[in-house]
Coordinates of C-alpha atoms and ligand atoms in Angstrom, one line a residue:
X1 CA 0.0 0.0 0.0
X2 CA 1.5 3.5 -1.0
X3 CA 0.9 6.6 1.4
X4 CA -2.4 8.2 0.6
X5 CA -0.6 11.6 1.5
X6 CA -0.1 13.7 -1.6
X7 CA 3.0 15.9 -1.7
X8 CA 1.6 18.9 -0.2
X9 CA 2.4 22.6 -1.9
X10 CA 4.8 24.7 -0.2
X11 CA 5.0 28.2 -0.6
X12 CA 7.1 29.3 -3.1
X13 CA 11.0 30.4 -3.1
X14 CA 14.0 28.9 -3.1
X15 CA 14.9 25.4 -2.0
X16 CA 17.1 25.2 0.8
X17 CA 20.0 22.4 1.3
X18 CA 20.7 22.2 4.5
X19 CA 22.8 19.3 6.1
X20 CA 20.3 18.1 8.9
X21 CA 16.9 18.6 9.2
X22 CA 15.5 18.8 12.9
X23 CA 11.7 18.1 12.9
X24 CA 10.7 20.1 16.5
X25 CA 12.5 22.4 18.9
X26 CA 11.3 20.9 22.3
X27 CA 13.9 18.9 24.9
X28 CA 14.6 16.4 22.1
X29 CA 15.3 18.7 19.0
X30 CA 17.2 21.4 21.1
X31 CA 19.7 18.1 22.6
X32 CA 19.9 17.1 19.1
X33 CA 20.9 20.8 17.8
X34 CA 23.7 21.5 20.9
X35 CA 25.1 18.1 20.0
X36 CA 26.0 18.9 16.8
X37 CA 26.9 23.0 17.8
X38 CA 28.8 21.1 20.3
X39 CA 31.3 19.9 17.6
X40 CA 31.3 23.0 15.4
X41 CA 28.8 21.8 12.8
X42 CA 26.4 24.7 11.4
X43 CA 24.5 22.8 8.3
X44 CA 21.2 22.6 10.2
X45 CA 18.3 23.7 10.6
X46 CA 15.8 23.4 13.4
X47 CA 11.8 23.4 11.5
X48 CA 9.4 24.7 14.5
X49 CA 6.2 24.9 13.5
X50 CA 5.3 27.3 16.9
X51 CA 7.4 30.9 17.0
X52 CA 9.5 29.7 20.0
X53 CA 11.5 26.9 21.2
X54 CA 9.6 24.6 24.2
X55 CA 7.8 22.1 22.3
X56 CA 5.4 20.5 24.5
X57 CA 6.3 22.8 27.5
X58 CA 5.8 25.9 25.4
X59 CA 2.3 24.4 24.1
X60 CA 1.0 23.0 27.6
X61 CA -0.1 26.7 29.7
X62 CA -2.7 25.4 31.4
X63 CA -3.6 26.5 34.8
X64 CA -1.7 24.7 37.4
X65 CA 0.7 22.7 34.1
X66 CA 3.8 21.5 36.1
X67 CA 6.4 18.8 36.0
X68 CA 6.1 15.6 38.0
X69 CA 10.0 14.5 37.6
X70 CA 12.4 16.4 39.9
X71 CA 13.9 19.5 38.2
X72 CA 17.1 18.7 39.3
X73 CA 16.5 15.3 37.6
X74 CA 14.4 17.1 34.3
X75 CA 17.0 19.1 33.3
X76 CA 19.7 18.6 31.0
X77 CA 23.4 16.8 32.6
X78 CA 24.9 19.3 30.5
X79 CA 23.2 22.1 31.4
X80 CA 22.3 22.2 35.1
X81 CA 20.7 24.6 36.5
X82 CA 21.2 25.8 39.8
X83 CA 18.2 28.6 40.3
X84 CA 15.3 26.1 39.8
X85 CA 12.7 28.0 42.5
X86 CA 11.3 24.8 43.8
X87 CA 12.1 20.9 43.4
X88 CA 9.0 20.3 40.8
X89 CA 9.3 23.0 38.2
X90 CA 5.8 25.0 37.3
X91 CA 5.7 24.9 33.3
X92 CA 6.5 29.0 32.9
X93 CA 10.0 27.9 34.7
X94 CA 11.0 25.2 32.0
X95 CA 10.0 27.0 29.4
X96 CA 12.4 29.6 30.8
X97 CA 14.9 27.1 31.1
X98 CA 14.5 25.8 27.6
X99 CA 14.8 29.2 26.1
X100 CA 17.8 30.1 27.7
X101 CA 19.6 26.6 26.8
X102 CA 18.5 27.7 22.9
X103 CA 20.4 30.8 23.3
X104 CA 23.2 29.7 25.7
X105 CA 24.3 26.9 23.1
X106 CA 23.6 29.5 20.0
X107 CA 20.4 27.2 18.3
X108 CA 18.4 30.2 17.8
X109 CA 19.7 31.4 14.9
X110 CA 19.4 27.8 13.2
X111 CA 15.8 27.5 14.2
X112 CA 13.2 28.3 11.5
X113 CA 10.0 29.3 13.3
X114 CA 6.3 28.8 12.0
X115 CA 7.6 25.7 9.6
X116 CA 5.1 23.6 10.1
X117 CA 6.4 20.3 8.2
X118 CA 3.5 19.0 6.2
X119 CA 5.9 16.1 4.1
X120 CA 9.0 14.8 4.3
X121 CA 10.0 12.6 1.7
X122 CA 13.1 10.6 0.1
X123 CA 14.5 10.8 -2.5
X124 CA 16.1 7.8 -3.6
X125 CA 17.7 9.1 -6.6
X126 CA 19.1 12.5 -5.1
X127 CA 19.5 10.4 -1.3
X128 CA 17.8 13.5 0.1
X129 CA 15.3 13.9 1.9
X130 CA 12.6 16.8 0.7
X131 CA 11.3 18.3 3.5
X132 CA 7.8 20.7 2.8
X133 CA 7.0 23.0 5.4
X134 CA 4.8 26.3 5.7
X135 CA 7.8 28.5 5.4
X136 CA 9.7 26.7 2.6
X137 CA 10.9 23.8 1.1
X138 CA 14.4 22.4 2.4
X139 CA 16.6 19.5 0.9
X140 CA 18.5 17.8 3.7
X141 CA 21.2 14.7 3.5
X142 CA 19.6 13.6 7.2
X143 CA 16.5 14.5 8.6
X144 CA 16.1 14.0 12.4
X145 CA 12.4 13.5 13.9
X146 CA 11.8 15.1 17.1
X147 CA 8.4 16.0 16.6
X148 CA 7.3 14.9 20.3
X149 CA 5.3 12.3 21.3
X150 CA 3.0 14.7 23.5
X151 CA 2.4 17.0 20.7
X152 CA -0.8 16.9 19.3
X153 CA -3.7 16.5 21.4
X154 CA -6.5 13.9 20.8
X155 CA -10.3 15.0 20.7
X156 CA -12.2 12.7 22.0
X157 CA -15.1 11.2 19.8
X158 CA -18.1 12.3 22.2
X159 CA -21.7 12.4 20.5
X160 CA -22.7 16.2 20.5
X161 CA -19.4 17.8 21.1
X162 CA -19.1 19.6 17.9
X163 CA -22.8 21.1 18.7
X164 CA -21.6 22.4 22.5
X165 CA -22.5 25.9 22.7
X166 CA -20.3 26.8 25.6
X167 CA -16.3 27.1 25.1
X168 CA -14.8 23.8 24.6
X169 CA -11.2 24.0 25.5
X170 CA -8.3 21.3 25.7
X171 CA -5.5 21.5 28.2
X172 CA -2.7 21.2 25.8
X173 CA -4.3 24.1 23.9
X174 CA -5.4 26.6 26.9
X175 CA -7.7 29.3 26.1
X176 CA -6.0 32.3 28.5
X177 CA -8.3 34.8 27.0
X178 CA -11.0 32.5 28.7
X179 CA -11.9 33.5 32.0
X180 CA -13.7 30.4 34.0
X181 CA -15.0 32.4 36.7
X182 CA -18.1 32.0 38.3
X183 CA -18.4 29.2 35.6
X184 CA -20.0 26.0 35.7
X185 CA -17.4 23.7 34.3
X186 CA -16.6 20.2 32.9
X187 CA -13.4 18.8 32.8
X188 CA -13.1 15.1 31.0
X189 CA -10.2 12.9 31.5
X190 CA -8.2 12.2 34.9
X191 CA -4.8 11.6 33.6
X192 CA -1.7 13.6 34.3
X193 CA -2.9 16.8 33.1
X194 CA -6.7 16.9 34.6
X195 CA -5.0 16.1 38.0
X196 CA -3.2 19.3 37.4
X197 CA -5.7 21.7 36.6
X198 CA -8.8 20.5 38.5
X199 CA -7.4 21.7 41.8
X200 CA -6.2 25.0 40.0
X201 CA -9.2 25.8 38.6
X202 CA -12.0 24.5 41.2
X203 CA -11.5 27.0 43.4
X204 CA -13.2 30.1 41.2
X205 CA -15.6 28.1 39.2
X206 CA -18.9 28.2 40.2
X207 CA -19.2 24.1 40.0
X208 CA -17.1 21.5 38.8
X209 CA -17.7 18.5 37.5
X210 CA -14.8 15.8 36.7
X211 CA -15.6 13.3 34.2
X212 CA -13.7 9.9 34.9
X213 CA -13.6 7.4 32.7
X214 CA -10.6 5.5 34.9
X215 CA -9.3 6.5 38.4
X216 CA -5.8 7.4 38.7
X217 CA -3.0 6.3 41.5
X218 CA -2.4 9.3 42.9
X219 CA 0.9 9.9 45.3
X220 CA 2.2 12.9 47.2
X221 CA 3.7 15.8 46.1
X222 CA 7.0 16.2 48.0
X223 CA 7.8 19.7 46.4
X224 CA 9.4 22.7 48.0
X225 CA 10.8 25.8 47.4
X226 CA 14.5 26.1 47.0
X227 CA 15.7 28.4 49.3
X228 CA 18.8 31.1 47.8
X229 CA 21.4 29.7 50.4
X230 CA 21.0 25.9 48.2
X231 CA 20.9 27.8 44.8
X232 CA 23.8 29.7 45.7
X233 CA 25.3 26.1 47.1
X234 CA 24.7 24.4 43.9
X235 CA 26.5 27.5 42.0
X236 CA 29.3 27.2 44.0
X237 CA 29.3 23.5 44.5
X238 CA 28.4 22.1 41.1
X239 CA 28.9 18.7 42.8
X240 CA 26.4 19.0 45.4
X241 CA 23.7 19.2 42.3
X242 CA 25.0 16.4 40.5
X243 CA 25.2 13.9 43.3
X244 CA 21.5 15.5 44.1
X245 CA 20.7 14.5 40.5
X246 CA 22.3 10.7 41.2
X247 CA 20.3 10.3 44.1
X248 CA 16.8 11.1 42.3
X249 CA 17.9 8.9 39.4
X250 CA 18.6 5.6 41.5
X251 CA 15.5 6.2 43.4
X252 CA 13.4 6.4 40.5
X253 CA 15.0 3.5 38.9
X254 CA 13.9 1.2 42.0
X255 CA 10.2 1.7 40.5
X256 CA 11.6 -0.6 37.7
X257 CA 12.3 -3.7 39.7
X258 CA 8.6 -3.3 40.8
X259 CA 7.3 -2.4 37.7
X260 CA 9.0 -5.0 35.2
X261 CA 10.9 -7.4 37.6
X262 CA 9.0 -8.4 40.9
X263 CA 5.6 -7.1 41.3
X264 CA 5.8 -6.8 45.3
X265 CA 8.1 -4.1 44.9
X266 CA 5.3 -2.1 44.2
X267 CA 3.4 -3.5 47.4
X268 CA 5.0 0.1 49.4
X269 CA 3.7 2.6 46.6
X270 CA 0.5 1.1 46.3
X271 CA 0.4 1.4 50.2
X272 CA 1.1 4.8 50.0
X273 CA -1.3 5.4 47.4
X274 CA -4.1 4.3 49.3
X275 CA -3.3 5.9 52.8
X276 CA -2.8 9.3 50.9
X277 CA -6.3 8.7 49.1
X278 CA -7.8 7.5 52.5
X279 CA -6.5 11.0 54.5
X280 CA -7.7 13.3 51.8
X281 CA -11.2 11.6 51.0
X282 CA -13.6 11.1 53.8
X283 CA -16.7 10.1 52.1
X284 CA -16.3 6.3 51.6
X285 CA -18.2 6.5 48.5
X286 CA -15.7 8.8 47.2
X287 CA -13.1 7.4 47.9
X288 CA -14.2 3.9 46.4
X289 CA -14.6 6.1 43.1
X290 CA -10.8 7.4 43.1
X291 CA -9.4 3.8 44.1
X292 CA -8.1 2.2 41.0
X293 CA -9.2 -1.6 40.2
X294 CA -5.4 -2.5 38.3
X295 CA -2.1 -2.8 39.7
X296 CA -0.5 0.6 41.0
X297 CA 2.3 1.6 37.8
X298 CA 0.0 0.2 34.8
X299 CA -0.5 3.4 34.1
X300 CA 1.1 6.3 35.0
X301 CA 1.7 7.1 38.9
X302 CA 0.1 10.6 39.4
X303 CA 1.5 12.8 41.9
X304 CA -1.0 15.5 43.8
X305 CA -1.6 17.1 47.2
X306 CA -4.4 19.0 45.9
X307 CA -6.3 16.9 43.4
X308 CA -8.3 14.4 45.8
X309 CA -9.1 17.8 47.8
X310 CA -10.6 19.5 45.0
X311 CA -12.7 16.3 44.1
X312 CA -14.1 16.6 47.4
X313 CA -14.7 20.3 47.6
X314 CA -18.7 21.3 47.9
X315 CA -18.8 22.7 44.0
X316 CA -16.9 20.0 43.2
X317 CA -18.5 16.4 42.0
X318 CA -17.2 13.1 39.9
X319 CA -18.6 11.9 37.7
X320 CA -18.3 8.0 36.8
X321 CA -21.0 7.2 35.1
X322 CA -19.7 7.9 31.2
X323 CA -21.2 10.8 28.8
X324 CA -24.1 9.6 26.8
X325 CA -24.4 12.5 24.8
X326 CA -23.3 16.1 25.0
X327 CA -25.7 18.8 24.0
X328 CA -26.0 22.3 23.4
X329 CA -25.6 23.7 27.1
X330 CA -25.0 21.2 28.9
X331 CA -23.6 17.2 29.0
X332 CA -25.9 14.0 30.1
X333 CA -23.9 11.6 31.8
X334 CA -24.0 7.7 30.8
X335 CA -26.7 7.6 33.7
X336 CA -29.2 9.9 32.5
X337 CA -28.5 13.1 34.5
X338 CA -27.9 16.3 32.9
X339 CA -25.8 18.8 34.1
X340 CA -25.7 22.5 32.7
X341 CA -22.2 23.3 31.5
X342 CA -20.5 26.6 30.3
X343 CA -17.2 25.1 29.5
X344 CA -15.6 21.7 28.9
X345 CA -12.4 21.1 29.5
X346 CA -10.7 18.3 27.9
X347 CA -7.9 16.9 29.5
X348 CA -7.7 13.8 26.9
X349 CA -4.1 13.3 26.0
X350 CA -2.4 13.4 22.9
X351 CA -1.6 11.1 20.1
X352 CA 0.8 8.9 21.5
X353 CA 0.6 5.5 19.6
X354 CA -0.2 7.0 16.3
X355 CA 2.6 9.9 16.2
X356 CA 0.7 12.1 13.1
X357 CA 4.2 13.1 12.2
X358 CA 4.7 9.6 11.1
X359 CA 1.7 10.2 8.1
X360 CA 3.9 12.7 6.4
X361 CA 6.9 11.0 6.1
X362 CA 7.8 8.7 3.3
X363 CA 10.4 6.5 2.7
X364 CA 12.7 5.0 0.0
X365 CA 9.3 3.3 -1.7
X366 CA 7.3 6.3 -1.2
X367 CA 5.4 4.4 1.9
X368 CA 4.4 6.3 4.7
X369 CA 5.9 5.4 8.2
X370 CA 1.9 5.3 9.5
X371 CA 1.7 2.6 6.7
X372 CA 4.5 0.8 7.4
X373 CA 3.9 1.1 11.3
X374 CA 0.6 0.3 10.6
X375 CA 0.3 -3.0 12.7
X376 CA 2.5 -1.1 15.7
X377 CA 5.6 1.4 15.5
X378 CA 8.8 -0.8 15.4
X379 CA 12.5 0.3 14.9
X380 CA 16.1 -0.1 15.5
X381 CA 17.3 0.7 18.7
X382 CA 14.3 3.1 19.0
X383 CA 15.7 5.5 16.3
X384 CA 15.8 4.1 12.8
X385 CA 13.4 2.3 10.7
X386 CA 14.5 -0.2 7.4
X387 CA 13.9 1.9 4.3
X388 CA 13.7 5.3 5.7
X389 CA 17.5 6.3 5.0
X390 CA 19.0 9.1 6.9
X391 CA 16.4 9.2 9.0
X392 CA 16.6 9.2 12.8
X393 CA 13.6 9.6 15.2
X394 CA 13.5 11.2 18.6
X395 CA 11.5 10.1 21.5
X396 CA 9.9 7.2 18.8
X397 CA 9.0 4.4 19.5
X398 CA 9.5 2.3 23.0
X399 CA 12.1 5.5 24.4
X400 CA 9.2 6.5 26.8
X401 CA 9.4 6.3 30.2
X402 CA 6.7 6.9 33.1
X403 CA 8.7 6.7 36.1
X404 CA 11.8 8.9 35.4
X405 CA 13.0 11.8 33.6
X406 CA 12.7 11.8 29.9
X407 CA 15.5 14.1 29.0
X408 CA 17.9 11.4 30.6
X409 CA 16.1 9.0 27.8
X410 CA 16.3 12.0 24.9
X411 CA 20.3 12.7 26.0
X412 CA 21.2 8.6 25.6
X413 CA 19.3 8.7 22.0
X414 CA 21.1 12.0 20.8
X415 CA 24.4 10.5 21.3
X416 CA 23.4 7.6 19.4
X417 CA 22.1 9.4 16.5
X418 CA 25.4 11.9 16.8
X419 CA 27.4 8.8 16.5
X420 CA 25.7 7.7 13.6
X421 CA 26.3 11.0 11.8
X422 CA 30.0 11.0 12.6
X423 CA 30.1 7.8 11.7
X424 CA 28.3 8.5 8.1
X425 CA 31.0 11.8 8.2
X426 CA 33.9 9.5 9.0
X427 CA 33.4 6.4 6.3
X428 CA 32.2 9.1 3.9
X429 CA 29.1 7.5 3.3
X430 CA 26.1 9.3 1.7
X431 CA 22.7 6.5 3.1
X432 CA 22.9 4.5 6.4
X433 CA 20.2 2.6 6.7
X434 CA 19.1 0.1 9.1
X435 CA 18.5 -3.4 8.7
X436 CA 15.0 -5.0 8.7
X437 CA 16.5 -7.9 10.7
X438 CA 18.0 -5.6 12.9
X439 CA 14.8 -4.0 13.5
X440 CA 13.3 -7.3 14.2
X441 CA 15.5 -8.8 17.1
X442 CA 14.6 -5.4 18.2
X443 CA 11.1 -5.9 18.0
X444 CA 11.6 -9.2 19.4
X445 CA 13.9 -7.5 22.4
X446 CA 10.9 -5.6 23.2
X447 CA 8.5 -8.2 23.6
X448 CA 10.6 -10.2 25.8
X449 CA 11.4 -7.6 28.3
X450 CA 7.7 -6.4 28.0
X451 CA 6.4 -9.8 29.2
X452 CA 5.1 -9.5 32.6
X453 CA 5.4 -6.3 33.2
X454 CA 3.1 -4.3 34.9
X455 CA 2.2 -2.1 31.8
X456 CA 1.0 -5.8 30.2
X457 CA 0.1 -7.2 33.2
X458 CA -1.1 -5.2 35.1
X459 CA -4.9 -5.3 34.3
X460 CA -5.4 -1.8 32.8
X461 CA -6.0 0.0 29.1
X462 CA -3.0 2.7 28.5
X463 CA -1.8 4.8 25.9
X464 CA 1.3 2.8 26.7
X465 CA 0.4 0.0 24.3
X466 CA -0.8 0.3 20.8
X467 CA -4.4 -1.2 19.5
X468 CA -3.0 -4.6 19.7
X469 CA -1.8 -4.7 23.2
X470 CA 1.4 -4.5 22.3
X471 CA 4.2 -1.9 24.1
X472 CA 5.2 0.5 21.3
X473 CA 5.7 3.4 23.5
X474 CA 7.6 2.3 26.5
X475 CA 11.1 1.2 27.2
X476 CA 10.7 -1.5 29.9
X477 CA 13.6 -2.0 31.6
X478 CA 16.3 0.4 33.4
X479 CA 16.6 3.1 31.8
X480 CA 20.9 2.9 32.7
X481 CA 20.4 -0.5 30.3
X482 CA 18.7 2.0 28.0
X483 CA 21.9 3.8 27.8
X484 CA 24.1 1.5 27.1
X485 CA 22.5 -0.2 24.1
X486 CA 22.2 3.6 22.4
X487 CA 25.6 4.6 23.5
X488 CA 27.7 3.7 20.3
X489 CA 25.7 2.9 16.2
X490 CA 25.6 -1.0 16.2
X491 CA 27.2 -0.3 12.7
X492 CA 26.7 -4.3 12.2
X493 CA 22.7 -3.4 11.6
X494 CA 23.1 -0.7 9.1
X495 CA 23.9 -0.6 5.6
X496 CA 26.1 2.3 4.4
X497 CA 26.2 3.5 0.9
X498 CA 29.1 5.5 -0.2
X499 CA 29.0 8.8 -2.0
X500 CA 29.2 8.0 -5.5
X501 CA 28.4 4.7 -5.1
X502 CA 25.6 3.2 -7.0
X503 CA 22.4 2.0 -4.7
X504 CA 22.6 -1.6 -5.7
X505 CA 25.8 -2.4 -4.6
X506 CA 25.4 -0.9 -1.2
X507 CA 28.4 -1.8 1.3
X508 CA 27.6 -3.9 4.1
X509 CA 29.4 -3.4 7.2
X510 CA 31.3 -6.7 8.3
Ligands
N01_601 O1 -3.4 12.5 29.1 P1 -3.6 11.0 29.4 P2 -2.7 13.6 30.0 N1 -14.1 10.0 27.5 O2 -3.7 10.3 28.1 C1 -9.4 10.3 29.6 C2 2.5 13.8 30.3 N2 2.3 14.8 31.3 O3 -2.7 14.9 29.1 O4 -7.7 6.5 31.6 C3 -13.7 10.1 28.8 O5 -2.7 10.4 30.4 C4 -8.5 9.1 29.9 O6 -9.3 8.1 30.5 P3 -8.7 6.5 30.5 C5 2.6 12.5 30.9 O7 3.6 11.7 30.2 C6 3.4 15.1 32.0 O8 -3.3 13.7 31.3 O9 -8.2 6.3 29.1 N3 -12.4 10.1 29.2 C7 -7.6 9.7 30.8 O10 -8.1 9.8 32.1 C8 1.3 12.0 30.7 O11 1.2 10.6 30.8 C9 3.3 16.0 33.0 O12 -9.9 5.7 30.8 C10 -11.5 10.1 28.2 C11 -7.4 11.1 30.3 O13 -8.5 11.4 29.5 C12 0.9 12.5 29.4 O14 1.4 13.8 29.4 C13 2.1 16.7 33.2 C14 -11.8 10.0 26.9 C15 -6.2 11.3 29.4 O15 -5.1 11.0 30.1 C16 -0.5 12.6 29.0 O16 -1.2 13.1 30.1 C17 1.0 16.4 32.4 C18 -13.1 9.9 26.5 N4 -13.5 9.8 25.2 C19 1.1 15.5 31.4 N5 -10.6 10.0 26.2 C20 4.5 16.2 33.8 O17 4.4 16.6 34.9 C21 -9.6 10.1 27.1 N6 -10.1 10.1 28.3 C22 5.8 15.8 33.2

């Protein structure tokens, strides 16, 4: 099956070559553009379809939007900052931070703002890839995906929606020109976001009403401000911060043994789930409603001191019977009841297992990697893909993680895909292209180490695992092990073709 996508029309002017192609300018495309700054190479370009650097932290304003990972932990190793105000960064912070990490490592002037990439396609003939965008065409020798995974938000399919009357907002997409006020407001979804803005937003609506399809584990919050004598310390004593950093890392990476090794290392979390839900939730009715019926870590561990509160404030009420229908002023729940509504929030996630960068771009046979992933995304190492030359993807498939920091994950793929390049640069070859084999045992590697986890086993439906049940999102194992499979190309998977060599004798590595 070819790619229904046509080649879309760009606006006209001249084509520009460019050496690298970066798809995105959030955490994974600004690592990707310091690595190579970092060795003096300037033939990129950085295509950002907003007008700033952020990504998904740019995108995300919602009221109360804020990290659940350790700032000293989400941050980049090469780039620490010491003047986080408090230990879990507010989303207005890390934008802050990415911004000044663009300009600190000089990537703003190689960024091309409000290039929204609507194809990118090879060229077999040329061995470039054609990359269409809103601002331009560009010709690239690599092209390097790191279009997000939390990038564009899904809708949810909910009979009447589209005849709502009221504002109908979603969290990645915040409406600040929206005041909720006095409001009488529906937010849908309980995931990582809606525990987030339900307790920021409760408190000056005139009802809320919170829609839950599945109840979340919820732990506590253990953040604090920072005071200026431990900024100042991690200034002067660099080490301090790092061994700070080390510390949250092997904590977090204890959640893996539970997770993916031995279940009854979870037995403590799911303890302290429970007694935090059972402190903050008198009514027993209640708090049978927010008490999950799967294994603690199937899906993501939420963390909140104020969510369970705001669920049980007096304006506040959950909902758990499912939407029916909504209609022009109002939604009627799955049990008949209809509630007046002036706003709907929907705190529904994004398109996780069916990346819509992956519909516009085409490989060698004009195929679409939506096609080719079609029965679940599968790669190399989590970054290439058999018969998309030159192409390397960026938090892709199985790189995500749920219980640590991601950038530690987007840092160990960057060095892989930097080593590729200098590898390409130093055997002066012109394709590198991964093996379908290769891609297979890695496949195959997957499956194994999915097997009995608690994202499989755990006895819930997540976004973690694709229509077939199978883990295309997740790496499931430690993240350290992570590392050291991406630290150096696995040269034996790829085939390289030289410049000025034909295409059907490609050299195989030995
Ligand atoms: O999205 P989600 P999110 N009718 O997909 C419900 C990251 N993040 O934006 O569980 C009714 O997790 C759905 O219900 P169910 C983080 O990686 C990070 O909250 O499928 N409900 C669920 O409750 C996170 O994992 C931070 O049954 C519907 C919710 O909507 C990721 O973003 C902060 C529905 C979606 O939850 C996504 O989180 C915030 C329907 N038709 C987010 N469709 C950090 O701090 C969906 N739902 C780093």
């Amino acid at each position: 099956m070819t790619s229904t996508l046509e080649t879309q029309s760009a606006p006209p002017g001249p084509v520009r070559e460019v050496g690298v192609a970066i798809i995105g300018s959030g955490f994974a495309g600004l690592c990707m553009a310091i690595a190579l700054r970092r060795r003096g190479e300037t033939d990129f370009v950085v295509l950002e379809r907003g007008n700033d650097v952020g990504g998904t932290w740019r995108d995300n304003t919602y009221p109360g939007a804020a990290c659940d990972v350790q700032s000293n932990l989400y941050s980049f190793s090469f780039h620490r900052n010491p003047h986080w105000p408090r230990s879990y960064s507010e989303q207005p912070e890390i934008q802050a931070y990415l911004q000044d990490t663009a300009d600190r490592f000089g990537v703003r002037p190689h960024c091309a703002f409000g290039a929204d990439v609507t194809s990118a396609r090879w060229d077999d003939a040329a061995r470039r890839w054609t990359v269409t965008t809103s601002a331009g065409t560009f010709r690239s020798r690599v092209l390097v995906s790191a279009a997000g995974a939390l990038a564009d938000p899904t809708y949810p399919d909910i009979p009447g929606l589209d005849t709502f009357a009221g504002t109908v907002v979603h969290s990645a997409r915040w409406d600040h020109d929206h005041d909720l006020a006095g409001e009488r407001v529906a937010v849908i979804g309980t995931g990582a976001s809606a525990v987030q803005v339900v307790p920021a937003v409760q408190p000056v609506v005139e009802s809320i009403a919170v829609y839950q399809r599945t109840p979340a584990w919820v732990v506590p919050r253990t953040d604090h401000p920072v005071k200026p004598w431990m900024q100042r310390l991690y200034r002067f004593v660099p080490g301090l911060q790092r061994g700070v950093r080390a510390m949250l890392y092997l904590f977090r990476e204890f959640l893996v043994i539970g997770m993916a090794k031995n279940r009854a290392f979870l037995k403590p979390v799911g303890t302290l789930a429970r007694a935090h839900l059972h402190r903050q939730v008198r009514d027993p009715k209640l708090r049978a409603a927010l008490t999950p019926d799967y294994t603690i870590g199937c899906k993501r561990i939420l963390i909140s001191n104020d969510y369970f509160p705001a669920v049980a404030a007096p304006n506040a009420e959950l909902v758990t019977a499912g939407i029916a229908e909504v209609r022009e002023h109002s939604i009627v729940a799955g049990d008949g009841v209809e509630r007046p509504t002036d706003t709907i929030v929907l705190a529904t996630g994004f398109h996780v297992t069916d990346l819509p960068i992956a519909q516009k771009i085409c490989g060698r046979d004009g195929r679409s990697l939506a096609d080719v992933w079609s029965d679940g995304m599968v790669s190399n190492r989590s970054a290439t893909v058999a018969g998309f030359p030159n192409l390397f993807l960026l938090v892709g498939p199985n790189v995500g993680v749920g219980h640590t920091s991601m950038v530690y994950m987007i840092e160990s793929q960057v060095s892989y895909v930097d080593d590729a390049l200098k590898t390409m640069d130093a055997e002066g070859l012109e394709v590198l292209e991964t093996t379908p084999e290769a891609q297979q045992a890695y496949r195959d590697l997957i499956a194994e180490k999915s097997r009995g986890t608690v994202w499989l086993a755990g006895g819930c439906a997540s976004w973690y695992l694709d229509q077939h049940g199978h883990n295309t999102t997740l790496w499931p194992d430690f993240t350290f092990r992570f590392r050291r499979l991406t630290k150096k190309l696995d040269r034996e998977n790829y085939v390289g073709i030289p410049a000025g060599a034909p295409s059907e004798q490609p050299e195989v590595a030995a």
